[in-house]
């Protein structure tokens, strides 16, 4: 009896991390590709050349914003830029770290890049969870004009983001988002009204 109760109590607790690891693995195998706003914005992890070509063609993507930054010595970067060039897609490098807060000046630069870029846009970083989550939240709120709660959902475990204070190094993305939420303007750009489009 005691053994049965212990087994039923411990098993669900022990299974939870395993379930999360399996889910995160599936996200990575699929490229963590998600539609954020149809016809405007998509997000992913680092894709293979074939995955990138397939998603670009299937969704009409016109701009790739690489949040990992320029890295000409890496095969992934050379492959990505060659695929973008072959498909006639604009490629933009905007390097940021998942472990350091982004200051509001850099946020303003990213907003301007996303506003000016031909749509639809594909945002990506390595895992498609942290940097991509923050950039997607910024787009949803500051470019598309949707409310902050809707935007903040982009920084979610659904996409593999774990923003836990003092435990997660990627919590810097959550702190940056909090700074953005409290800023009425960023640089010389006035924030858009909070509304659902």
Short mmCIF file of C-alpha atoms in Angstrom, two decimals:
data_model
loop_
_atom_site.label_atom_id
_atom_site.label_comp_id
_atom_site.label_asym_id
_atom_site.label_seq_id
_atom_site.Cartn_x
_atom_site.Cartn_y
_atom_site.Cartn_z
CA UNK A 1 0.00 0.00 0.00
CA UNK A 2 2.69 2.49 1.03
CA UNK A 3 4.81 1.49 -1.95
CA UNK A 4 1.87 2.05 -4.28
CA UNK A 5 1.15 5.50 -2.84
CA UNK A 6 4.81 6.43 -3.02
CA UNK A 7 5.01 5.24 -6.63
CA UNK A 8 1.91 7.20 -7.63
CA UNK A 9 3.18 10.34 -5.87
CA UNK A 10 6.78 10.25 -7.05
CA UNK A 11 6.21 9.12 -10.61
CA UNK A 12 4.38 12.26 -11.80
CA UNK A 13 6.98 14.50 -10.17
CA UNK A 14 9.85 12.55 -11.69
CA UNK A 15 8.15 12.41 -15.09
CA UNK A 16 7.66 16.18 -15.40
CA UNK A 17 11.30 17.02 -16.27
CA UNK A 18 11.41 14.10 -18.70
CA UNK A 19 8.27 15.34 -20.45
CA UNK A 20 9.77 18.83 -20.73
CA UNK A 21 13.02 17.43 -22.19
CA UNK A 22 11.09 15.43 -24.77
CA UNK A 23 9.01 18.50 -25.66
CA UNK A 24 12.10 20.69 -25.98
CA UNK A 25 13.73 18.03 -28.17
CA UNK A 26 10.70 17.98 -30.47
CA UNK A 27 10.85 21.80 -30.68
CA UNK A 28 14.46 21.63 -31.81
CA UNK A 29 13.87 18.84 -34.33
CA UNK A 30 11.02 20.84 -35.87
CA UNK A 31 13.14 23.99 -35.98
CA UNK A 32 10.90 25.55 -33.30
CA UNK A 33 9.10 27.22 -36.23
CA UNK A 34 5.92 29.14 -35.37
CA UNK A 35 3.68 31.70 -37.01
CA UNK A 36 3.46 34.80 -34.81
CA UNK A 37 1.31 37.04 -37.05
CA UNK A 38 0.14 35.54 -40.34
CA UNK A 39 1.77 37.20 -43.30
CA UNK A 40 3.97 39.39 -41.08
CA UNK A 41 6.13 37.50 -38.61
CA UNK A 42 7.46 33.98 -38.05
CA UNK A 43 10.00 32.68 -35.54
CA UNK A 44 12.36 29.71 -35.38
CA UNK A 45 15.55 28.22 -34.08
CA UNK A 46 18.64 27.87 -36.27
CA UNK A 47 17.30 26.02 -39.31
CA UNK A 48 19.12 23.74 -41.73
CA UNK A 49 19.41 25.04 -45.28
CA UNK A 50 16.60 22.75 -46.42
CA UNK A 51 14.30 23.73 -43.53
CA UNK A 52 15.00 27.41 -44.20
CA UNK A 53 14.28 27.06 -47.92
CA UNK A 54 11.07 25.11 -47.23
CA UNK A 55 9.76 27.66 -44.70
CA UNK A 56 10.73 30.64 -46.86
CA UNK A 57 8.93 29.21 -49.87
CA UNK A 58 5.87 27.99 -47.94
CA UNK A 59 5.35 31.32 -46.13
CA UNK A 60 6.65 33.86 -48.64
CA UNK A 61 9.28 35.13 -46.20
CA UNK A 62 11.06 38.24 -47.51
CA UNK A 63 13.47 38.99 -44.63
CA UNK A 64 15.49 36.83 -42.24
CA UNK A 65 16.66 38.56 -39.06
CA UNK A 66 19.51 36.57 -37.51
CA UNK A 67 19.71 37.40 -33.79
CA UNK A 68 22.94 35.42 -33.38
CA UNK A 69 24.95 38.09 -35.18
CA UNK A 70 27.33 37.88 -38.11
CA UNK A 71 29.57 34.83 -37.97
CA UNK A 72 31.20 34.24 -41.35
CA UNK A 73 33.49 31.54 -39.98
CA UNK A 74 30.61 29.23 -39.04
CA UNK A 75 29.06 26.78 -41.48
CA UNK A 76 25.53 27.55 -40.25
CA UNK A 77 26.02 31.23 -41.09
CA UNK A 78 27.51 30.65 -44.53
CA UNK A 79 24.74 28.16 -45.30
CA UNK A 80 22.03 30.59 -44.15
CA UNK A 81 23.33 33.58 -46.10
CA UNK A 82 23.83 31.45 -49.23
CA UNK A 83 20.27 30.12 -48.96
CA UNK A 84 18.90 33.65 -48.44
CA UNK A 85 20.81 34.94 -51.45
CA UNK A 86 19.71 32.02 -53.63
CA UNK A 87 16.05 32.65 -52.70
CA UNK A 88 16.28 36.45 -53.01
CA UNK A 89 15.55 37.02 -49.34
CA UNK A 90 17.00 39.96 -47.41
CA UNK A 91 19.32 38.81 -44.59
CA UNK A 92 19.89 41.05 -41.56
CA UNK A 93 22.30 40.38 -38.70
CA UNK A 94 21.34 41.79 -35.30
CA UNK A 95 23.56 40.18 -32.70
CA UNK A 96 22.31 39.95 -29.14
CA UNK A 97 22.93 37.69 -26.17
CA UNK A 98 20.27 35.66 -24.37
CA UNK A 99 22.21 36.23 -21.14
CA UNK A 100 22.55 40.03 -21.19
CA UNK A 101 19.86 42.67 -21.06
CA UNK A 102 19.34 44.65 -24.23
CA UNK A 103 19.47 48.39 -23.57
CA UNK A 104 16.66 50.58 -24.88
CA UNK A 105 18.89 52.10 -27.58
CA UNK A 106 19.47 48.64 -29.06
CA UNK A 107 15.76 47.88 -28.67
CA UNK A 108 15.01 51.03 -30.72
CA UNK A 109 17.42 49.80 -33.43
CA UNK A 110 15.69 46.43 -33.56
CA UNK A 111 12.25 48.07 -33.76
CA UNK A 112 13.43 50.20 -36.69
CA UNK A 113 14.90 47.18 -38.49
CA UNK A 114 11.65 45.23 -38.06
CA UNK A 115 9.49 48.19 -39.14
CA UNK A 116 11.55 48.80 -42.27
CA UNK A 117 12.13 45.17 -43.30
CA UNK A 118 10.07 43.69 -46.14
CA UNK A 119 7.40 41.40 -44.69
CA UNK A 120 6.95 38.65 -43.80
CA UNK A 121 9.95 38.40 -41.48
CA UNK A 122 11.55 35.29 -40.00
CA UNK A 123 13.29 35.93 -36.65
CA UNK A 124 15.71 33.32 -35.35
CA UNK A 125 18.45 32.62 -32.85
CA UNK A 126 20.06 29.30 -31.93
CA UNK A 127 17.15 27.66 -30.08
CA UNK A 128 14.32 29.99 -31.04
CA UNK A 129 13.35 30.44 -27.41
CA UNK A 130 14.98 33.38 -25.65
CA UNK A 131 16.36 36.03 -28.04
CA UNK A 132 13.72 35.14 -30.61
CA UNK A 133 11.02 35.32 -27.92
CA UNK A 134 12.08 38.81 -26.90
CA UNK A 135 12.33 40.06 -30.49
CA UNK A 136 8.91 38.55 -31.31
CA UNK A 137 7.37 40.21 -28.23
CA UNK A 138 8.87 43.56 -29.27
CA UNK A 139 7.45 43.17 -32.78
CA UNK A 140 3.99 42.17 -31.55
CA UNK A 141 3.78 45.16 -29.19
CA UNK A 142 5.89 47.93 -30.72
CA UNK A 143 5.52 47.21 -34.44
CA UNK A 144 2.12 45.50 -34.77
CA UNK A 145 0.59 47.52 -31.91
CA UNK A 146 -0.87 44.61 -29.98
CA UNK A 147 -1.22 44.72 -26.20
CA UNK A 148 1.62 43.84 -23.83
CA UNK A 149 -0.02 40.67 -22.50
CA UNK A 150 -0.36 39.26 -26.01
CA UNK A 151 3.23 40.21 -26.79
CA UNK A 152 4.60 38.74 -23.57
CA UNK A 153 3.27 35.29 -24.53
CA UNK A 154 6.19 35.10 -26.97
CA UNK A 155 8.48 34.67 -23.93
CA UNK A 156 6.92 31.38 -22.90
CA UNK A 157 7.74 27.78 -22.12
CA UNK A 158 5.61 26.94 -25.18
CA UNK A 159 8.63 28.03 -27.26
CA UNK A 160 11.23 26.62 -24.84
CA UNK A 161 11.85 29.84 -22.86
CA UNK A 162 12.36 29.44 -19.11
CA UNK A 163 12.56 32.85 -17.51
CA UNK A 164 13.08 32.08 -13.82
CA UNK A 165 14.75 34.78 -11.71
CA UNK A 166 18.11 33.70 -10.26
CA UNK A 167 17.84 30.23 -11.86
CA UNK A 168 17.71 30.96 -15.58
CA UNK A 169 20.50 32.86 -17.31
CA UNK A 170 17.99 33.75 -20.05
CA UNK A 171 15.97 35.74 -17.50
CA UNK A 172 17.78 38.76 -18.97
CA UNK A 173 15.22 38.61 -21.80
CA UNK A 174 12.39 38.93 -19.26
CA UNK A 175 14.13 41.85 -17.52
CA UNK A 176 14.56 43.57 -20.89
CA UNK A 177 10.87 43.04 -21.63
CA UNK A 178 9.94 44.59 -18.26
CA UNK A 179 12.08 47.64 -19.14
CA UNK A 180 10.32 47.91 -22.50
CA UNK A 181 6.89 47.65 -20.88
CA UNK A 182 7.69 50.52 -18.52
CA UNK A 183 9.09 52.75 -21.29
CA UNK A 184 6.50 55.05 -22.86
CA UNK A 185 8.88 55.84 -25.68
CA UNK A 186 12.02 54.11 -26.85
CA UNK A 187 14.62 56.45 -28.30
CA UNK A 188 12.80 58.91 -30.51
CA UNK A 189 10.09 56.39 -31.37
CA UNK A 190 6.74 56.78 -29.67
CA UNK A 191 5.19 53.48 -28.67
CA UNK A 192 2.08 52.44 -30.52
CA UNK A 193 -1.26 52.34 -28.73
CA UNK A 194 -2.00 49.01 -27.10
CA UNK A 195 -4.67 47.41 -29.24
CA UNK A 196 -5.44 44.08 -30.79
CA UNK A 197 -5.22 44.13 -34.55
#
